[in-house]
mmCIF file of C-alpha atoms in Angstrom:
data_model
loop_
_atom_site.group_PDB
_atom_site.id
_atom_site.type_symbol
_atom_site.label_atom_id
_atom_site.label_comp_id
_atom_site.label_asym_id
_atom_site.label_seq_id
_atom_site.Cartn_x
_atom_site.Cartn_y
_atom_site.Cartn_z
ATOM 1 C CA MET A 1075 -58.624 118.672 12.081
ATOM 2 C CA SER A 1076 -54.985 117.575 11.855
ATOM 3 C CA THR A 1077 -53.321 114.766 13.728
ATOM 4 C CA MET A 1078 -49.907 115.117 15.300
ATOM 5 C CA PHE A 1079 -48.246 111.831 14.480
ATOM 6 C CA LEU A 1080 -44.769 112.401 15.761
ATOM 7 C CA ARG A 1081 -41.657 110.419 15.118
ATOM 8 C CA SER A 1082 -39.715 109.650 18.254
ATOM 9 C CA LEU A 1083 -37.279 107.384 19.920
ATOM 10 C CA LEU A 1084 -39.623 106.974 22.787
ATOM 11 C CA LEU A 1085 -39.567 103.710 20.982
ATOM 12 C CA PRO A 1086 -37.564 103.265 17.850
ATOM 13 C CA LEU A 1087 -40.567 102.331 15.779
ATOM 14 C CA ILE A 1088 -40.959 104.056 12.414
ATOM 15 C CA CYS A 1089 -44.656 104.933 12.409
ATOM 16 C CA VAL A 1090 -47.018 105.002 9.522
ATOM 17 C CA PHE A 1091 -48.504 108.485 9.530
ATOM 18 C CA ALA A 1092 -52.199 108.961 8.933
ATOM 19 C CA LEU A 1093 -54.461 111.952 8.619
ATOM 20 C CA ALA A 1094 -57.244 112.823 10.994
ATOM 21 C CA THR A 1095 -58.712 116.109 12.065
ATOM 22 C CA ARG A 1096 -57.300 118.652 14.423
ATOM 23 C CA SER A 1097 -55.883 116.287 16.983
ATOM 24 C CA HIS A 1098 -52.377 116.103 18.294
ATOM 25 C CA GLY A 1099 -51.250 112.553 18.969
ATOM 26 C CA LEU A 1100 -48.355 111.101 20.896
ATOM 27 C CA SER A 1101 -46.824 108.596 18.519
ATOM 28 C CA PRO A 1102 -45.153 105.456 19.828
ATOM 29 C CA GLY A 1103 -42.186 105.600 17.497
ATOM 30 C CA GLN A 1104 -40.301 108.750 16.586
ATOM 31 C CA GLN A 1105 -36.964 110.164 15.481
ATOM 32 C CA ARG A 1106 -34.540 112.135 17.628
ATOM 33 C CA PRO A 1107 -35.090 115.788 18.536
ATOM 34 C CA SER A 1108 -32.399 116.754 16.066
ATOM 35 C CA SER A 1109 -35.303 116.822 13.615
ATOM 36 C CA LEU A 1110 -35.871 120.378 14.886
ATOM 37 C CA ASP A 1111 -35.277 122.789 12.020
ATOM 38 C CA ALA A 1112 -31.600 123.689 12.097
ATOM 39 C CA ALA A 1113 -32.348 127.203 10.882
ATOM 40 C CA SER A 1114 -34.470 128.169 13.886
ATOM 41 C CA ASN A 1115 -33.343 125.454 16.312
ATOM 42 C CA THR A 1116 -36.366 125.946 18.517
ATOM 43 C CA LEU A 1117 -40.117 125.555 18.670
ATOM 44 C CA GLN A 1118 -41.898 128.388 16.890
ATOM 45 C CA TYR A 1119 -44.814 130.268 18.435
ATOM 46 C CA HIS A 1120 -47.708 130.657 16.005
ATOM 47 C CA GLY A 1121 -49.739 133.190 17.958
ATOM 48 C CA SER A 1122 -52.802 131.448 19.372
ATOM 49 C CA PRO A 1123 -53.803 131.408 23.061
ATOM 50 C CA LEU A 1124 -52.105 129.111 25.563
ATOM 51 C CA LEU A 1125 -53.465 127.897 28.895
ATOM 52 C CA THR A 1126 -52.222 130.778 31.017
ATOM 53 C CA LYS A 1127 -54.684 131.470 33.850
ATOM 54 C CA PRO A 1128 -52.641 132.343 36.973
ATOM 55 C CA ASN A 1129 -54.821 130.205 39.238
ATOM 56 C CA GLY A 1130 -53.656 127.060 37.458
ATOM 57 C CA ILE A 1131 -54.854 124.453 34.979
ATOM 58 C CA ASN A 1132 -57.754 122.347 36.168
ATOM 59 C CA VAL A 1133 -57.905 118.721 35.042
ATOM 60 C CA TYR A 1134 -61.235 116.924 34.793
ATOM 61 C CA LEU A 1135 -60.736 113.176 34.588
ATOM 62 C CA ILE A 1136 -62.854 110.279 33.380
ATOM 63 C CA TRP A 1137 -61.693 106.801 34.365
ATOM 64 C CA TYR A 1138 -63.194 104.802 31.514
ATOM 65 C CA GLY A 1139 -63.331 101.108 32.387
ATOM 66 C CA GLY A 1140 -61.773 99.239 35.276
ATOM 67 C CA PHE A 1141 -58.684 100.511 37.095
ATOM 68 C CA SER A 1142 -57.154 99.122 40.262
ATOM 69 C CA LEU A 1143 -56.957 101.289 43.368
ATOM 70 C CA LYS A 1144 -53.166 101.105 43.160
ATOM 71 C CA ASP A 1145 -53.160 102.438 39.604
ATOM 72 C CA ARG A 1146 -55.605 105.207 40.463
ATOM 73 C CA ASN A 1147 -53.568 106.259 43.479
ATOM 74 C CA SER A 1148 -50.336 106.437 41.478
ATOM 75 C CA ILE A 1149 -51.896 108.608 38.782
ATOM 76 C CA THR A 1150 -53.738 110.934 41.185
ATOM 77 C CA ASP A 1151 -50.504 111.298 43.180
ATOM 78 C CA PHE A 1152 -48.810 112.421 39.979
ATOM 79 C CA PHE A 1153 -51.363 115.223 39.629
ATOM 80 C CA ALA A 1154 -51.093 116.146 43.319
ATOM 81 C CA SER A 1155 -47.355 116.635 42.878
ATOM 82 C CA PHE A 1156 -47.562 119.684 40.590
ATOM 83 C CA ALA A 1157 -48.398 121.949 43.509
ATOM 84 C CA SER A 1158 -45.845 120.649 45.987
ATOM 85 C CA PRO A 1159 -42.365 119.144 45.674
ATOM 86 C CA GLY A 1160 -43.072 117.059 48.760
ATOM 87 C CA ARG A 1161 -40.916 116.460 51.783
ATOM 88 C CA ARG A 1162 -38.189 114.596 49.974
ATOM 89 C CA GLN A 1163 -35.265 116.494 48.521
ATOM 90 C CA GLY A 1164 -34.541 115.890 44.872
ATOM 91 C CA PRO A 1165 -36.117 116.275 41.434
ATOM 92 C CA SER A 1166 -39.904 116.503 41.529
ATOM 93 C CA VAL A 1167 -42.955 116.786 39.309
ATOM 94 C CA SER A 1168 -43.282 120.465 40.207
ATOM 95 C CA THR A 1169 -39.684 121.230 39.205
ATOM 96 C CA TRP A 1170 -40.171 119.327 35.936
ATOM 97 C CA TRP A 1171 -43.128 121.610 35.085
ATOM 98 C CA ARG A 1172 -41.080 124.787 35.525
ATOM 99 C CA THR A 1173 -39.702 124.508 31.998
ATOM 100 C CA ILE A 1174 -43.238 124.372 30.577
ATOM 101 C CA SER A 1175 -44.236 127.447 32.569
ATOM 102 C CA THR A 1176 -41.568 129.464 30.707
ATOM 103 C CA TYR A 1177 -43.668 129.263 27.522
ATOM 104 C CA LYS A 1178 -45.463 132.599 27.042
ATOM 105 C CA ASP A 1179 -48.307 133.819 24.857
ATOM 106 C CA LYS A 1180 -48.221 136.929 22.655
ATOM 107 C CA THR A 1181 -49.091 139.174 25.615
ATOM 108 C CA GLY A 1182 -46.214 137.798 27.675
ATOM 109 C CA LYS A 1183 -48.363 135.668 29.979
ATOM 110 C CA PRO A 1184 -46.713 132.342 30.873
ATOM 111 C CA VAL A 1185 -48.347 128.942 30.884
ATOM 112 C CA SER A 1186 -49.977 128.323 34.264
ATOM 113 C CA ASP A 1187 -47.371 127.261 36.778
ATOM 114 C CA THR A 1188 -49.412 124.472 38.307
ATOM 115 C CA VAL A 1189 -51.778 121.684 37.282
ATOM 116 C CA ARG A 1190 -54.368 120.202 39.597
ATOM 117 C CA LEU A 1191 -56.915 117.408 39.409
ATOM 118 C CA VAL A 1192 -60.164 119.029 40.523
ATOM 119 C CA LYS A 1193 -62.765 116.397 39.649
ATOM 120 C CA GLN A 1194 -62.798 112.771 38.581
ATOM 121 C CA VAL A 1195 -65.591 110.386 37.681
ATOM 122 C CA GLY A 1196 -65.830 106.751 36.649
ATOM 123 C CA ASP A 1197 -67.510 105.369 33.571
ATOM 124 C CA VAL A 1198 -68.167 101.648 33.314
ATOM 125 C CA TYR A 1199 -68.029 101.141 29.552
ATOM 126 C CA SER A 1200 -71.036 103.366 28.746
ATOM 127 C CA SER A 1201 -69.981 103.433 25.078
ATOM 128 C CA GLY A 1202 -68.646 99.893 24.950
ATOM 129 C CA LYS A 1203 -65.076 98.649 24.762
ATOM 130 C CA THR A 1204 -64.255 99.737 21.208
ATOM 131 C CA LEU A 1205 -64.217 103.498 20.785
ATOM 132 C CA LYS A 1206 -63.635 106.059 18.066
ATOM 133 C CA ARG A 1207 -61.885 109.301 18.926
ATOM 134 C CA ALA A 1208 -65.098 111.156 18.143
ATOM 135 C CA GLN A 1209 -66.848 109.099 20.819
ATOM 136 C CA LEU A 1210 -64.296 110.228 23.389
ATOM 137 C CA ALA A 1211 -64.978 113.836 22.415
ATOM 138 C CA ASN A 1212 -68.730 113.308 22.685
ATOM 139 C CA LEU A 1213 -68.332 111.555 26.034
ATOM 140 C CA MET A 1214 -66.437 114.496 27.448
ATOM 141 C CA LYS A 1215 -68.837 117.006 25.906
ATOM 142 C CA SER A 1216 -71.789 115.197 27.493
ATOM 143 C CA LYS A 1217 -70.160 115.457 30.933
ATOM 144 C CA ILE A 1218 -69.905 119.236 30.482
ATOM 145 C CA GLU A 1219 -73.404 119.697 29.081
ATOM 146 C CA SER A 1220 -74.903 117.605 31.898
ATOM 147 C CA LYS A 1221 -73.053 119.781 34.458
ATOM 148 C CA ILE A 1222 -71.032 116.855 35.788
ATOM 149 C CA PHE A 1223 -67.975 118.882 34.791
ATOM 150 C CA PRO A 1224 -67.964 122.681 34.615
ATOM 151 C CA LEU A 1225 -67.224 124.513 31.389
ATOM 152 C CA ASP A 1226 -63.609 125.584 31.867
ATOM 153 C CA PRO A 1227 -61.723 127.170 28.934
ATOM 154 C CA ASN A 1228 -58.438 126.933 30.866
ATOM 155 C CA GLY A 1229 -58.999 123.305 31.815
ATOM 156 C CA ILE A 1230 -57.991 119.976 30.309
ATOM 157 C CA TYR A 1231 -60.605 117.249 30.084
ATOM 158 C CA LEU A 1232 -58.797 113.907 30.197
ATOM 159 C CA VAL A 1233 -60.119 110.437 29.399
ATOM 160 C CA LEU A 1234 -58.058 107.497 30.633
ATOM 161 C CA THR A 1235 -59.112 104.155 29.164
ATOM 162 C CA ALA A 1236 -58.500 100.789 30.810
ATOM 163 C CA LYS A 1237 -56.349 98.022 29.380
ATOM 164 C CA ASP A 1238 -59.350 96.176 27.902
ATOM 165 C CA VAL A 1239 -60.612 99.188 25.932
ATOM 166 C CA THR A 1240 -59.627 99.625 22.298
ATOM 167 C CA VAL A 1241 -59.466 103.199 21.011
ATOM 168 C CA GLU A 1242 -59.100 104.275 17.414
ATOM 169 C CA ARG A 1243 -55.394 104.448 16.451
ATOM 170 C CA PHE A 1244 -54.220 103.805 20.026
ATOM 171 C CA CYS A 1245 -51.251 101.430 19.933
ATOM 172 C CA MET A 1246 -51.089 101.741 16.161
ATOM 173 C CA ALA A 1247 -50.367 105.395 15.419
ATOM 174 C CA SER A 1248 -50.396 106.947 18.875
ATOM 175 C CA CYS A 1249 -50.080 106.427 22.620
ATOM 176 C CA GLY A 1250 -52.479 109.299 23.247
ATOM 177 C CA PHE A 1251 -53.660 112.569 21.753
ATOM 178 C CA HIS A 1252 -54.995 116.003 22.618
ATOM 179 C CA ASP A 1253 -57.582 118.005 20.757
ATOM 180 C CA SER A 1254 -60.174 120.729 21.296
ATOM 181 C CA ILE A 1255 -63.942 120.779 20.953
ATOM 182 C CA LEU A 1256 -66.581 123.491 20.820
ATOM 183 C CA VAL A 1257 -69.070 123.397 23.686
ATOM 184 C CA GLY A 1258 -72.170 125.554 23.968
ATOM 185 C CA GLY A 1259 -71.617 126.984 20.537
ATOM 186 C CA SER A 1260 -68.952 129.480 21.545
ATOM 187 C CA THR A 1261 -66.425 128.024 24.003
ATOM 188 C CA ARG A 1262 -63.571 125.824 22.844
ATOM 189 C CA VAL A 1263 -62.085 123.484 25.439
ATOM 190 C CA VAL A 1264 -59.146 121.105 25.408
ATOM 191 C CA PHE A 1265 -59.480 117.375 25.911
ATOM 192 C CA ALA A 1266 -57.041 114.477 25.765
ATOM 193 C CA HIS A 1267 -56.877 110.701 25.827
ATOM 194 C CA VAL A 1268 -54.318 108.253 27.188
ATOM 195 C CA GLY A 1269 -54.823 104.508 27.277
ATOM 196 C CA ASP A 1270 -53.399 101.764 29.468
ATOM 197 C CA PRO A 1271 -50.883 99.922 27.246
ATOM 198 C CA THR A 1272 -50.358 96.944 29.585
ATOM 199 C CA VAL A 1273 -52.021 94.379 27.321
ATOM 200 C CA GLN A 1274 -52.211 96.004 23.904
ATOM 201 C CA CYS A 1275 -48.775 97.565 23.392
ATOM 202 C CA PRO A 1276 -46.364 97.737 26.345
ATOM 203 C CA GLY A 1277 -43.425 97.623 23.943
ATOM 204 C CA LEU A 1278 -44.745 100.696 22.142
ATOM 205 C CA CYS A 1279 -46.314 102.897 24.796
ATOM 206 C CA ALA A 1280 -44.613 101.855 28.042
ATOM 207 C CA TRP A 1281 -40.953 101.921 26.954
ATOM 208 C CA PRO A 1282 -38.448 101.902 28.655
ATOM 209 C CA TYR A 1283 -40.401 99.728 31.107
ATOM 210 C CA ALA A 1284 -41.105 97.064 28.483
ATOM 211 C CA LEU A 1285 -38.976 95.467 25.807
ATOM 212 C CA PRO A 1286 -39.137 97.585 22.650
ATOM 213 C CA ALA A 1287 -41.369 96.223 19.942
ATOM 214 C CA TYR A 1288 -39.054 97.625 17.271
ATOM 215 C CA GLY A 1289 -35.632 99.187 16.978
ATOM 216 C CA PRO A 1290 -32.465 98.780 19.024
ATOM 217 C CA PRO A 1291 -32.856 96.018 21.614
ATOM 218 C CA GLY A 1292 -32.227 96.678 25.249
ATOM 219 C CA PRO A 1293 -33.332 95.420 28.647
ATOM 220 C CA ALA A 1294 -36.611 96.643 30.082
ATOM 221 C CA LEU A 1295 -36.259 98.779 33.184
ATOM 222 C CA VAL A 1296 -38.129 98.015 36.400
ATOM 223 C CA ALA A 1297 -41.221 100.212 36.726
ATOM 224 C CA PRO A 1298 -41.789 101.812 40.139
ATOM 225 C CA ASN A 1299 -45.598 101.774 39.870
ATOM 226 C CA GLY A 1300 -46.278 99.062 37.298
ATOM 227 C CA ILE A 1301 -45.540 98.891 33.582
ATOM 228 C CA GLY A 1302 -48.911 100.118 32.366
ATOM 229 C CA THR A 1303 -49.309 102.800 35.002
ATOM 230 C CA ASP A 1304 -45.846 104.252 34.488
ATOM 231 C CA GLY A 1305 -46.353 104.165 30.732
ATOM 232 C CA MET A 1306 -49.575 106.125 31.195
ATOM 233 C CA ILE A 1307 -47.879 108.674 33.461
ATOM 234 C CA ILE A 1308 -45.159 109.303 30.850
ATOM 235 C CA ASN A 1309 -47.825 109.809 28.189
ATOM 236 C CA ILE A 1310 -50.037 111.959 30.424
ATOM 237 C CA ALA A 1311 -47.055 114.208 31.165
ATOM 238 C CA THR A 1312 -46.279 114.473 27.454
ATOM 239 C CA LEU A 1313 -49.825 115.421 26.538
ATOM 240 C CA LEU A 1314 -50.216 117.900 29.393
ATOM 241 C CA ALA A 1315 -47.145 119.718 28.101
ATOM 242 C CA GLY A 1316 -48.431 119.703 24.525
ATOM 243 C CA ALA A 1317 -52.006 120.624 25.423
ATOM 244 C CA THR A 1318 -50.970 123.656 27.470
ATOM 245 C CA THR A 1319 -48.406 125.048 25.018
ATOM 246 C CA ASN A 1320 -50.220 124.155 21.783
ATOM 247 C CA PRO A 1321 -53.872 123.746 22.777
ATOM 248 C CA PHE A 1322 -55.490 124.940 19.545
ATOM 249 C CA LYS A 1323 -52.963 123.827 16.920
ATOM 250 C CA THR A 1324 -51.334 127.238 16.518
ATOM 251 C CA GLY A 1325 -49.304 127.595 19.699
ATOM 252 C CA TYR A 1326 -45.739 126.349 20.141
ATOM 253 C CA PHE A 1327 -44.631 123.716 17.676
ATOM 254 C CA GLN A 1328 -42.293 123.175 14.788
ATOM 255 C CA GLY A 1329 -42.821 121.520 11.455
ATOM 256 C CA ASP A 1330 -45.971 120.696 9.573
ATOM 257 C CA ALA A 1331 -49.113 121.383 11.609
ATOM 258 C CA LEU A 1332 -50.277 117.911 10.583
ATOM 259 C CA ALA A 1333 -47.288 116.383 12.384
ATOM 260 C CA PRO A 1334 -45.864 118.996 14.747
ATOM 261 C CA LEU A 1335 -43.099 118.642 17.267
ATOM 262 C CA GLU A 1336 -44.297 119.986 20.616
ATOM 263 C CA ALA A 1337 -42.780 120.767 24.013
ATOM 264 C CA VAL A 1338 -41.998 117.142 24.916
ATOM 265 C CA THR A 1339 -42.266 115.348 21.591
ATOM 266 C CA ALA A 1340 -39.424 117.534 20.318
ATOM 267 C CA CYS A 1341 -37.291 115.539 22.778
ATOM 268 C CA PRO A 1342 -38.463 111.970 22.181
ATOM 269 C CA GLY A 1343 -36.994 109.034 24.047
ATOM 270 C CA ILE A 1344 -34.928 111.252 26.376
ATOM 271 C CA PHE A 1345 -35.346 110.818 30.134
ATOM 272 C CA GLY A 1346 -31.826 111.313 31.455
ATOM 273 C CA THR A 1347 -28.424 112.607 30.466
ATOM 274 C CA GLY A 1348 -26.584 110.692 27.762
ATOM 275 C CA ALA A 1349 -29.719 109.284 26.103
ATOM 276 C CA TYR A 1350 -29.378 107.729 22.666
ATOM 277 C CA PRO A 1351 -31.496 105.379 20.507
ATOM 278 C CA GLY A 1352 -32.632 102.493 22.683
ATOM 279 C CA TYR A 1353 -31.170 104.012 25.870
ATOM 280 C CA PRO A 1354 -33.304 106.466 27.931
ATOM 281 C CA GLY A 1355 -30.340 108.093 29.672
ATOM 282 C CA ALA A 1356 -28.883 107.973 33.182
ATOM 283 C CA LEU A 1357 -31.627 107.542 35.776
ATOM 284 C CA LEU A 1358 -31.985 107.119 39.517
ATOM 285 C CA VAL A 1359 -32.440 103.531 40.715
ATOM 286 C CA ASP A 1360 -34.197 102.464 43.877
ATOM 287 C CA LYS A 1361 -31.839 100.328 45.967
ATOM 288 C CA MET A 1362 -34.550 97.953 47.143
ATOM 289 C CA SER A 1363 -36.878 97.530 44.164
ATOM 290 C CA LYS A 1364 -34.310 98.318 41.434
ATOM 291 C CA ALA A 1365 -36.961 100.537 39.823
ATOM 292 C CA SER A 1366 -35.687 103.337 37.571
ATOM 293 C CA TYR A 1367 -37.047 106.872 37.871
ATOM 294 C CA ASN A 1368 -36.072 110.539 37.700
ATOM 295 C CA ALA A 1369 -38.617 112.379 39.874
ATOM 296 C CA TYR A 1370 -40.296 112.142 43.261
ATOM 297 C CA SER A 1371 -43.964 112.756 43.939
ATOM 298 C CA ALA A 1372 -45.332 114.863 46.769
ATOM 299 C CA ASN A 1373 -46.120 111.650 48.645
ATOM 300 C CA GLY A 1374 -42.885 109.818 48.015
ATOM 301 C CA ARG A 1375 -43.736 107.829 44.898
ATOM 302 C CA LYS A 1376 -41.240 107.682 42.076
ATOM 303 C CA PHE A 1377 -41.986 108.656 38.480
ATOM 304 C CA LEU A 1378 -40.230 108.802 35.120
ATOM 305 C CA LEU A 1379 -40.801 112.102 33.316
ATOM 306 C CA PRO A 1380 -39.696 112.959 29.773
ATOM 307 C CA ALA A 1381 -37.290 115.707 28.757
ATOM 308 C CA THR A 1382 -38.820 119.044 27.733
ATOM 309 C CA TRP A 1383 -37.713 121.575 25.132
ATOM 310 C CA ASP A 1384 -36.068 124.530 26.884
ATOM 311 C CA LEU A 1385 -36.905 127.731 25.003
ATOM 312 C CA ILE A 1386 -34.134 129.628 26.789
ATOM 313 C CA ARG A 1387 -31.212 127.233 26.384
ATOM 314 C CA LEU A 1388 -32.532 125.800 23.106
ATOM 315 C CA ASN A 1389 -32.028 122.196 24.090
ATOM 316 C CA CYS A 1390 -33.802 119.214 25.569
ATOM 317 C CA LYS A 1391 -33.825 119.606 29.325
ATOM 318 C CA VAL A 1392 -33.906 116.543 31.537
ATOM 319 C CA ILE A 1393 -35.065 116.842 35.120
ATOM 320 C CA THR A 1394 -32.232 116.987 37.656
#
C-alpha cells in the first residue's frame, strides 16, 4: 500500500513524509498547487474505476468516541447538502461538488453527481482510544461482515474519531486518509478516516480557523460551527473528492503514487480568490458572528470548502 502524504499550504508546515501501504492521506502541511507538472498542467487519469454509479455515492459513517449533538448535526447537515442547494441563494455544497462530477472514467461515465449519508452508527471506544490505521480498516470490515453496513462497492465507509482518540499518523503526517479494503474475498470497497483536531492539532488540521502551527503567521478566522467541526468538514470534503476520483490508487492524480496530488490536494490552502501562503483567500463573513465561510448548507448552516482542480479550465476552482 502507498500513502499519499501531500505537501500543501492548507498549513504551511513542511511535512516529514513516511511510507505506509496503499492509503491516501491528507497531509497538514503542503506546497502550492503550482507543484503540478508544468508539462501536463493537470491531473492525469491512470485508468482504474471511479465511483460513478448514477444513483449516487452512499456514505456509511461510524462515530467513534464521543461527539456533541451540535457537532453531529453540523456534519450530517454537510452530507444532506449534496442533494439540495437549499432555500438560500448563493454558493452551496451541491454546486461545489459539480466540479468533481466532471471527472470521468475510461468509458466516459462521470463521478456520481451526489453524495448521501445513508447509515450511521456509534462506537464507544470498542478498540480503545489509541488506534492503528489497520484497526480502523478492521473495524469497518467487521461492520460490513456483521451486516450492520451493506457491502457497497460504490460507497465510502467513513470513520470519524473524537478529539480524545489518537490515530496512527493523525496530526503528525496527515489530517485524514482514504484507502480500500477487500471484503468477502472479491469485493474492494473504499474507506476513509478523519479525526477531530480540536485538542491534538487545531493549528495543523483546522486552519484557517486556528493559528497556524508553522509557516506564515496570520489571525485565525472565526469558525461558523466550531473549530474542530469545521476543520473536520474541510478534511471530509477533501477526502470525499479524493476517494471518488482516485479510489484505488490509479484514478486521477499527478506525481508519485506514493505521494499523489488529487482533486483537492492539488489546490492546497485555497478557499477563496486571491489566496496565497498563510491567507486562504477572500471569503464571505457573517455580519453577526463574524464567521468566515464560502458555502451554504441545505439547512442554512455555513461551511468552508476547499478549491478543487478543474479538469476543463486547468486551474484551481474556488466556489462562487
